[in-house]
Amino acid sequence: MNSSDTVTASGAAYPYGTEDTLDFHQLPVDPDEGLPQAFTCPIGDTAYDFGLYANLETGDDDPPGTLYDLAAPSRIKVPEPPPGYLVLRVVRLGAEGPRVEFLCKLVAEPPLVHRTERLAIRLLEAKVARGNLNGRGHYGSSIVIGVAQRWA
């Protein structure tokens, strides 16, 4: 999937009913590049710098292929917190200089949408392999983040 692909998720994403018509597109996160990761991506007519990192509790002896699912388990009897979380930083680039638009812990729950002044952000999948923490390689990590322009 590339950044022009539309990201869809089931469930009502916006309780207020107006933003459910937004067109979410997948950010070009490359899990094989490892975390932390940074890239610039245009959204509409504006360029944004994205920074993404993971905060995980891992075992020192976990093999590189150990996969940590950061989504909250659904329909469990006893709530269990995920082993960690992703943090996303979004900086809007413009004539007035760079401005931090978003800096927040993301939750991998598709109906949950984080809103900024100009963007809507949704974390659809967050599976991070031990080998991709501060390292490159194909270990099975999968990170899907959708972003939409809230107004043009």
mmCIF file with all atom_site columns, C-alpha atoms in Angstrom:
data_model
loop_
_atom_site.group_PDB
_atom_site.id
_atom_site.type_symbol
_atom_site.label_atom_id
_atom_site.label_alt_id
_atom_site.label_comp_id
_atom_site.label_asym_id
_atom_site.label_entity_id
_atom_site.label_seq_id
_atom_site.pdbx_PDB_ins_code
_atom_site.Cartn_x
_atom_site.Cartn_y
_atom_site.Cartn_z
_atom_site.occupancy
_atom_site.B_iso_or_equiv
_atom_site.pdbx_formal_charge
_atom_site.auth_seq_id
_atom_site.auth_comp_id
_atom_site.auth_asym_id
_atom_site.auth_atom_id
_atom_site.pdbx_PDB_model_num
ATOM 1   C CA . MET A 1 1   ? 0.000   0.000   0.000  1.00 0.00 ? 1   MET A CA 1
ATOM 2   C CA . ASN A 1 2   ? 1.356   3.449   -0.797 1.00 0.00 ? 2   ASN A CA 1
ATOM 3   C CA . SER A 1 3   ? 0.551   6.920   0.493  1.00 0.00 ? 3   SER A CA 1
ATOM 4   C CA . SER A 1 4   ? -2.094  7.496   -2.193 1.00 0.00 ? 4   SER A CA 1
ATOM 5   C CA . ASP A 1 5   ? -4.082  4.430   -1.088 1.00 0.00 ? 5   ASP A CA 1
ATOM 6   C CA . THR A 1 6   ? -7.259  5.145   0.810  1.00 0.00 ? 6   THR A CA 1
ATOM 7   C CA . VAL A 1 7   ? -7.356  3.818   4.366  1.00 0.00 ? 7   VAL A CA 1
ATOM 8   C CA . THR A 1 8   ? -10.673 2.442   5.548  1.00 0.00 ? 8   THR A CA 1
ATOM 9   C CA . ALA A 1 9   ? -11.790 1.139   8.888  1.00 0.00 ? 9   ALA A CA 1
ATOM 10  C CA . SER A 1 10  ? -15.073 -0.170  10.193 1.00 0.00 ? 10  SER A CA 1
ATOM 11  C CA . GLY A 1 11  ? -17.013 1.607   12.891 1.00 0.00 ? 11  GLY A CA 1
ATOM 12  C CA . ALA A 1 12  ? -18.101 5.158   13.469 1.00 0.00 ? 12  ALA A CA 1
ATOM 13  C CA . ALA A 1 13  ? -14.946 7.217   13.678 1.00 0.00 ? 13  ALA A CA 1
ATOM 14  C CA . TYR A 1 14  ? -16.481 10.532  14.649 1.00 0.00 ? 14  TYR A CA 1
ATOM 15  C CA . PRO A 1 15  ? -19.171 10.879  17.264 1.00 0.00 ? 15  PRO A CA 1
ATOM 16  C CA . TYR A 1 16  ? -20.077 14.332  15.950 1.00 0.00 ? 16  TYR A CA 1
ATOM 17  C CA . GLY A 1 17  ? -21.021 13.051  12.491 1.00 0.00 ? 17  GLY A CA 1
ATOM 18  C CA . THR A 1 18  ? -19.350 15.733  10.365 1.00 0.00 ? 18  THR A CA 1
ATOM 19  C CA . GLU A 1 19  ? -15.852 14.356  9.854  1.00 0.00 ? 19  GLU A CA 1
ATOM 20  C CA . ASP A 1 20  ? -16.864 10.857  8.735  1.00 0.00 ? 20  ASP A CA 1
ATOM 21  C CA . THR A 1 21  ? -16.608 12.021  5.130  1.00 0.00 ? 21  THR A CA 1
ATOM 22  C CA . LEU A 1 22  ? -12.847 12.632  5.356  1.00 0.00 ? 22  LEU A CA 1
ATOM 23  C CA . ASP A 1 23  ? -10.625 10.814  2.896  1.00 0.00 ? 23  ASP A CA 1
ATOM 24  C CA . PHE A 1 24  ? -7.902  9.061   4.916  1.00 0.00 ? 24  PHE A CA 1
ATOM 25  C CA . HIS A 1 25  ? -4.663  8.088   3.170  1.00 0.00 ? 25  HIS A CA 1
ATOM 26  C CA . GLN A 1 26  ? -1.896  5.885   4.492  1.00 0.00 ? 26  GLN A CA 1
ATOM 27  C CA . LEU A 1 27  ? 1.268   7.598   5.664  1.00 0.00 ? 27  LEU A CA 1
ATOM 28  C CA . PRO A 1 28  ? 4.442   6.202   4.064  1.00 0.00 ? 28  PRO A CA 1
ATOM 29  C CA . VAL A 1 29  ? 5.713   4.464   7.195  1.00 0.00 ? 29  VAL A CA 1
ATOM 30  C CA . ASP A 1 30  ? 8.200   1.736   6.239  1.00 0.00 ? 30  ASP A CA 1
ATOM 31  C CA . PRO A 1 31  ? 8.315   -0.730  9.149  1.00 0.00 ? 31  PRO A CA 1
ATOM 32  C CA . ASP A 1 32  ? 11.431  -2.399  7.712  1.00 0.00 ? 32  ASP A CA 1
ATOM 33  C CA . GLU A 1 33  ? 13.302  0.881   8.234  1.00 0.00 ? 33  GLU A CA 1
ATOM 34  C CA . GLY A 1 34  ? 12.786  0.460   11.968 1.00 0.00 ? 34  GLY A CA 1
ATOM 35  C CA . LEU A 1 35  ? 11.845  2.908   14.675 1.00 0.00 ? 35  LEU A CA 1
ATOM 36  C CA . PRO A 1 36  ? 12.385  5.745   15.315 1.00 0.00 ? 36  PRO A CA 1
ATOM 37  C CA . GLN A 1 37  ? 11.543  6.956   11.832 1.00 0.00 ? 37  GLN A CA 1
ATOM 38  C CA . ALA A 1 38  ? 11.083  10.373  10.216 1.00 0.00 ? 38  ALA A CA 1
ATOM 39  C CA . PHE A 1 39  ? 9.810   11.487  6.817  1.00 0.00 ? 39  PHE A CA 1
ATOM 40  C CA . THR A 1 40  ? 8.221   14.457  5.056  1.00 0.00 ? 40  THR A CA 1
ATOM 41  C CA . CYS A 1 41  ? 4.854   14.053  3.373  1.00 0.00 ? 41  CYS A CA 1
ATOM 42  C CA . PRO A 1 42  ? 2.600   16.547  1.581  1.00 0.00 ? 42  PRO A CA 1
ATOM 43  C CA . ILE A 1 43  ? -1.045  16.623  2.651  1.00 0.00 ? 43  ILE A CA 1
ATOM 44  C CA . GLY A 1 44  ? -3.059  18.839  0.381  1.00 0.00 ? 44  GLY A CA 1
ATOM 45  C CA . ASP A 1 45  ? -0.924  21.888  -0.377 1.00 0.00 ? 45  ASP A CA 1
ATOM 46  C CA . THR A 1 46  ? 1.041   21.699  2.883  1.00 0.00 ? 46  THR A CA 1
ATOM 47  C CA . ALA A 1 47  ? 4.188   19.730  3.685  1.00 0.00 ? 47  ALA A CA 1
ATOM 48  C CA . TYR A 1 48  ? 4.485   18.037  7.061  1.00 0.00 ? 48  TYR A CA 1
ATOM 49  C CA . ASP A 1 49  ? 7.415   16.431  8.851  1.00 0.00 ? 49  ASP A CA 1
ATOM 50  C CA . PHE A 1 50  ? 6.411   13.228  10.648 1.00 0.00 ? 50  PHE A CA 1
ATOM 51  C CA . GLY A 1 51  ? 8.408   11.581  13.411 1.00 0.00 ? 51  GLY A CA 1
ATOM 52  C CA . LEU A 1 52  ? 7.409   8.203   14.838 1.00 0.00 ? 52  LEU A CA 1
ATOM 53  C CA . TYR A 1 53  ? 8.873   6.190   17.683 1.00 0.00 ? 53  TYR A CA 1
ATOM 54  C CA . ALA A 1 54  ? 7.854   3.295   19.933 1.00 0.00 ? 54  ALA A CA 1
ATOM 55  C CA . ASN A 1 55  ? 7.912   3.084   23.689 1.00 0.00 ? 55  ASN A CA 1
ATOM 56  C CA . LEU A 1 56  ? 7.826   -0.638  24.548 1.00 0.00 ? 56  LEU A CA 1
ATOM 57  C CA . GLU A 1 57  ? 8.459   -2.881  27.480 1.00 0.00 ? 57  GLU A CA 1
ATOM 58  C CA . THR A 1 58  ? 10.415  -5.756  25.954 1.00 0.00 ? 58  THR A CA 1
ATOM 59  C CA . GLY A 1 59  ? 12.380  -8.632  27.322 1.00 0.00 ? 59  GLY A CA 1
ATOM 60  C CA . ASP A 1 60  ? 16.156  -8.292  27.026 1.00 0.00 ? 60  ASP A CA 1
ATOM 61  C CA . ASP A 1 61  ? 16.384  -11.789 25.597 1.00 0.00 ? 61  ASP A CA 1
ATOM 62  C CA . ASP A 1 62  ? 13.436  -11.545 23.152 1.00 0.00 ? 62  ASP A CA 1
ATOM 63  C CA . PRO A 1 63  ? 14.562  -12.642 19.668 1.00 0.00 ? 63  PRO A CA 1
ATOM 64  C CA . PRO A 1 64  ? 14.400  -10.054 16.822 1.00 0.00 ? 64  PRO A CA 1
ATOM 65  C CA . GLY A 1 65  ? 11.263  -11.697 15.364 1.00 0.00 ? 65  GLY A CA 1
ATOM 66  C CA . THR A 1 66  ? 9.230   -11.229 18.548 1.00 0.00 ? 66  THR A CA 1
ATOM 67  C CA . LEU A 1 67  ? 6.166   -9.231  17.505 1.00 0.00 ? 67  LEU A CA 1
ATOM 68  C CA . TYR A 1 68  ? 4.456   -6.828  19.928 1.00 0.00 ? 68  TYR A CA 1
ATOM 69  C CA . ASP A 1 69  ? 0.866   -5.938  19.084 1.00 0.00 ? 69  ASP A CA 1
ATOM 70  C CA . LEU A 1 70  ? 0.150   -2.452  20.438 1.00 0.00 ? 70  LEU A CA 1
ATOM 71  C CA . ALA A 1 71  ? -3.597  -2.667  19.870 1.00 0.00 ? 71  ALA A CA 1
ATOM 72  C CA . ALA A 1 72  ? -5.792  -3.130  22.886 1.00 0.00 ? 72  ALA A CA 1
ATOM 73  C CA . PRO A 1 73  ? -7.213  -6.669  22.869 1.00 0.00 ? 73  PRO A CA 1
ATOM 74  C CA . SER A 1 74  ? -10.921 -6.703  22.146 1.00 0.00 ? 74  SER A CA 1
ATOM 75  C CA . ARG A 1 75  ? -13.571 -8.467  24.200 1.00 0.00 ? 75  ARG A CA 1
ATOM 76  C CA . ILE A 1 76  ? -11.416 -9.717  27.017 1.00 0.00 ? 76  ILE A CA 1
ATOM 77  C CA . LYS A 1 77  ? -12.676 -10.426 30.511 1.00 0.00 ? 77  LYS A CA 1
ATOM 78  C CA . VAL A 1 78  ? -9.742  -8.816  32.317 1.00 0.00 ? 78  VAL A CA 1
ATOM 79  C CA . PRO A 1 79  ? -8.348  -5.681  30.650 1.00 0.00 ? 79  PRO A CA 1
ATOM 80  C CA . GLU A 1 80  ? -4.682  -5.958  29.814 1.00 0.00 ? 80  GLU A CA 1
ATOM 81  C CA . PRO A 1 81  ? -2.640  -2.982  28.690 1.00 0.00 ? 81  PRO A CA 1
ATOM 82  C CA . PRO A 1 82  ? -0.663  -3.354  25.459 1.00 0.00 ? 82  PRO A CA 1
ATOM 83  C CA . PRO A 1 83  ? 3.118   -3.745  25.890 1.00 0.00 ? 83  PRO A CA 1
ATOM 84  C CA . GLY A 1 84  ? 3.713   -0.162  24.783 1.00 0.00 ? 84  GLY A CA 1
ATOM 85  C CA . TYR A 1 85  ? 2.654   2.524   22.368 1.00 0.00 ? 85  TYR A CA 1
ATOM 86  C CA . LEU A 1 86  ? 3.674   4.624   19.379 1.00 0.00 ? 86  LEU A CA 1
ATOM 87  C CA . VAL A 1 87  ? 4.261   8.370   19.586 1.00 0.00 ? 87  VAL A CA 1
ATOM 88  C CA . LEU A 1 88  ? 3.696   10.556  16.534 1.00 0.00 ? 88  LEU A CA 1
ATOM 89  C CA . ARG A 1 89  ? 5.030   14.073  16.078 1.00 0.00 ? 89  ARG A CA 1
ATOM 90  C CA . VAL A 1 90  ? 3.694   16.175  13.201 1.00 0.00 ? 90  VAL A CA 1
ATOM 91  C CA . VAL A 1 91  ? 5.308   19.477  12.252 1.00 0.00 ? 91  VAL A CA 1
ATOM 92  C CA . ARG A 1 92  ? 3.594   21.697  9.682  1.00 0.00 ? 92  ARG A CA 1
ATOM 93  C CA . LEU A 1 93  ? 6.033   23.433  7.367  1.00 0.00 ? 93  LEU A CA 1
ATOM 94  C CA . GLY A 1 94  ? 5.094   26.837  6.039  1.00 0.00 ? 94  GLY A CA 1
ATOM 95  C CA . ALA A 1 95  ? 6.151   30.390  5.247  1.00 0.00 ? 95  ALA A CA 1
ATOM 96  C CA . GLU A 1 96  ? 5.859   31.345  8.916  1.00 0.00 ? 96  GLU A CA 1
ATOM 97  C CA . GLY A 1 97  ? 8.264   28.559  9.837  1.00 0.00 ? 97  GLY A CA 1
ATOM 98  C CA . PRO A 1 98  ? 7.773   25.078  11.268 1.00 0.00 ? 98  PRO A CA 1
ATOM 99  C CA . ARG A 1 99  ? 4.947   24.594  13.761 1.00 0.00 ? 99  ARG A CA 1
ATOM 100 C CA . VAL A 1 100 ? 4.277   21.511  15.872 1.00 0.00 ? 100 VAL A CA 1
ATOM 101 C CA . GLU A 1 101 ? 0.765   20.462  14.907 1.00 0.00 ? 101 GLU A CA 1
ATOM 102 C CA . PHE A 1 102 ? 0.594   17.208  16.867 1.00 0.00 ? 102 PHE A CA 1
ATOM 103 C CA . LEU A 1 103 ? 2.639   15.346  19.494 1.00 0.00 ? 103 LEU A CA 1
ATOM 104 C CA . CYS A 1 104 ? 0.772   12.474  21.056 1.00 0.00 ? 104 CYS A CA 1
ATOM 105 C CA . LYS A 1 105 ? 0.694   8.827   22.022 1.00 0.00 ? 105 LYS A CA 1
ATOM 106 C CA . LEU A 1 106 ? -1.366  6.897   19.460 1.00 0.00 ? 106 LEU A CA 1
ATOM 107 C CA . VAL A 1 107 ? -3.840  4.146   20.260 1.00 0.00 ? 107 VAL A CA 1
ATOM 108 C CA . ALA A 1 108 ? -4.319  1.343   17.720 1.00 0.00 ? 108 ALA A CA 1
ATOM 109 C CA . GLU A 1 109 ? -8.097  1.409   17.734 1.00 0.00 ? 109 GLU A CA 1
ATOM 110 C CA . PRO A 1 110 ? -9.497  2.204   14.258 1.00 0.00 ? 110 PRO A CA 1
ATOM 111 C CA . PRO A 1 111 ? -12.591 4.121   15.412 1.00 0.00 ? 111 PRO A CA 1
ATOM 112 C CA . LEU A 1 112 ? -10.430 6.507   17.471 1.00 0.00 ? 112 LEU A CA 1
ATOM 113 C CA . VAL A 1 113 ? -9.414  9.605   15.522 1.00 0.00 ? 113 VAL A CA 1
ATOM 114 C CA . HIS A 1 114 ? -6.937  12.157  16.799 1.00 0.00 ? 114 HIS A CA 1
ATOM 115 C CA . ARG A 1 115 ? -7.655  15.672  15.565 1.00 0.00 ? 115 ARG A CA 1
ATOM 116 C CA . THR A 1 116 ? -5.392  18.641  15.063 1.00 0.00 ? 116 THR A CA 1
ATOM 117 C CA . GLU A 1 117 ? -6.189  22.055  13.686 1.00 0.00 ? 117 GLU A CA 1
ATOM 118 C CA . ARG A 1 118 ? -5.824  20.802  10.102 1.00 0.00 ? 118 ARG A CA 1
ATOM 119 C CA . LEU A 1 119 ? -5.484  16.999  10.222 1.00 0.00 ? 119 LEU A CA 1
ATOM 120 C CA . ALA A 1 120 ? -7.315  13.892  11.353 1.00 0.00 ? 120 ALA A CA 1
ATOM 121 C CA . ILE A 1 121 ? -5.060  10.957  12.301 1.00 0.00 ? 121 ILE A CA 1
ATOM 122 C CA . ARG A 1 122 ? -6.049  7.330   12.834 1.00 0.00 ? 122 ARG A CA 1
ATOM 123 C CA . LEU A 1 123 ? -3.794  4.432   13.866 1.00 0.00 ? 123 LEU A CA 1
ATOM 124 C CA . LEU A 1 124 ? -5.192  1.283   12.282 1.00 0.00 ? 124 LEU A CA 1
ATOM 125 C CA . GLU A 1 125 ? -2.443  -1.236  13.004 1.00 0.00 ? 125 GLU A CA 1
ATOM 126 C CA . ALA A 1 126 ? 0.626   -1.244  15.221 1.00 0.00 ? 126 ALA A CA 1
ATOM 127 C CA . LYS A 1 127 ? 2.680   -4.422  15.319 1.00 0.00 ? 127 LYS A CA 1
ATOM 128 C CA . VAL A 1 128 ? 6.329   -3.824  16.092 1.00 0.00 ? 128 VAL A CA 1
ATOM 129 C CA . ALA A 1 129 ? 9.036   -6.487  15.991 1.00 0.00 ? 129 ALA A CA 1
ATOM 130 C CA . ARG A 1 130 ? 11.900  -6.431  18.480 1.00 0.00 ? 130 ARG A CA 1
ATOM 131 C CA . GLY A 1 131 ? 14.365  -6.349  15.581 1.00 0.00 ? 131 GLY A CA 1
ATOM 132 C CA . ASN A 1 132 ? 12.860  -3.102  14.287 1.00 0.00 ? 132 ASN A CA 1
ATOM 133 C CA . LEU A 1 133 ? 13.477  -1.220  17.521 1.00 0.00 ? 133 LEU A CA 1
ATOM 134 C CA . ASN A 1 134 ? 16.494  0.907   16.587 1.00 0.00 ? 134 ASN A CA 1
ATOM 135 C CA . GLY A 1 135 ? 17.219  -1.437  13.692 1.00 0.00 ? 135 GLY A CA 1
ATOM 136 C CA . ARG A 1 136 ? 16.368  -2.134  10.081 1.00 0.00 ? 136 ARG A CA 1
ATOM 137 C CA . GLY A 1 137 ? 15.224  -5.392  8.593  1.00 0.00 ? 137 GLY A CA 1
ATOM 138 C CA . HIS A 1 138 ? 12.202  -7.459  7.685  1.00 0.00 ? 138 HIS A CA 1
ATOM 139 C CA . TYR A 1 139 ? 10.888  -8.942  10.938 1.00 0.00 ? 139 TYR A CA 1
ATOM 140 C CA . GLY A 1 140 ? 7.137   -8.661  10.339 1.00 0.00 ? 140 GLY A CA 1
ATOM 141 C CA . SER A 1 141 ? 6.392   -5.214  11.758 1.00 0.00 ? 141 SER A CA 1
ATOM 142 C CA . SER A 1 142 ? 3.241   -3.585  10.416 1.00 0.00 ? 142 SER A CA 1
ATOM 143 C CA . ILE A 1 143 ? 2.306   0.039   11.104 1.00 0.00 ? 143 ILE A CA 1
ATOM 144 C CA . VAL A 1 144 ? -0.685  1.591   9.340  1.00 0.00 ? 144 VAL A CA 1
ATOM 145 C CA . ILE A 1 145 ? -1.496  5.225   10.050 1.00 0.00 ? 145 ILE A CA 1
ATOM 146 C CA . GLY A 1 146 ? -4.197  7.078   8.140  1.00 0.00 ? 146 GLY A CA 1
ATOM 147 C CA . VAL A 1 147 ? -4.223  10.841  7.803  1.00 0.00 ? 147 VAL A CA 1
ATOM 148 C CA . ALA A 1 148 ? -6.792  13.181  6.296  1.00 0.00 ? 148 ALA A CA 1
ATOM 149 C CA . GLN A 1 149 ? -6.971  16.884  5.706  1.00 0.00 ? 149 GLN A CA 1
ATOM 150 C CA . ARG A 1 150 ? -9.729  18.363  7.876  1.00 0.00 ? 150 ARG A CA 1
ATOM 151 C CA . TRP A 1 151 ? -10.181 21.422  5.701  1.00 0.00 ? 151 TRP A CA 1
ATOM 152 C CA . ALA A 1 152 ? -8.693  22.598  2.440  1.00 0.00 ? 152 ALA A CA 1
#
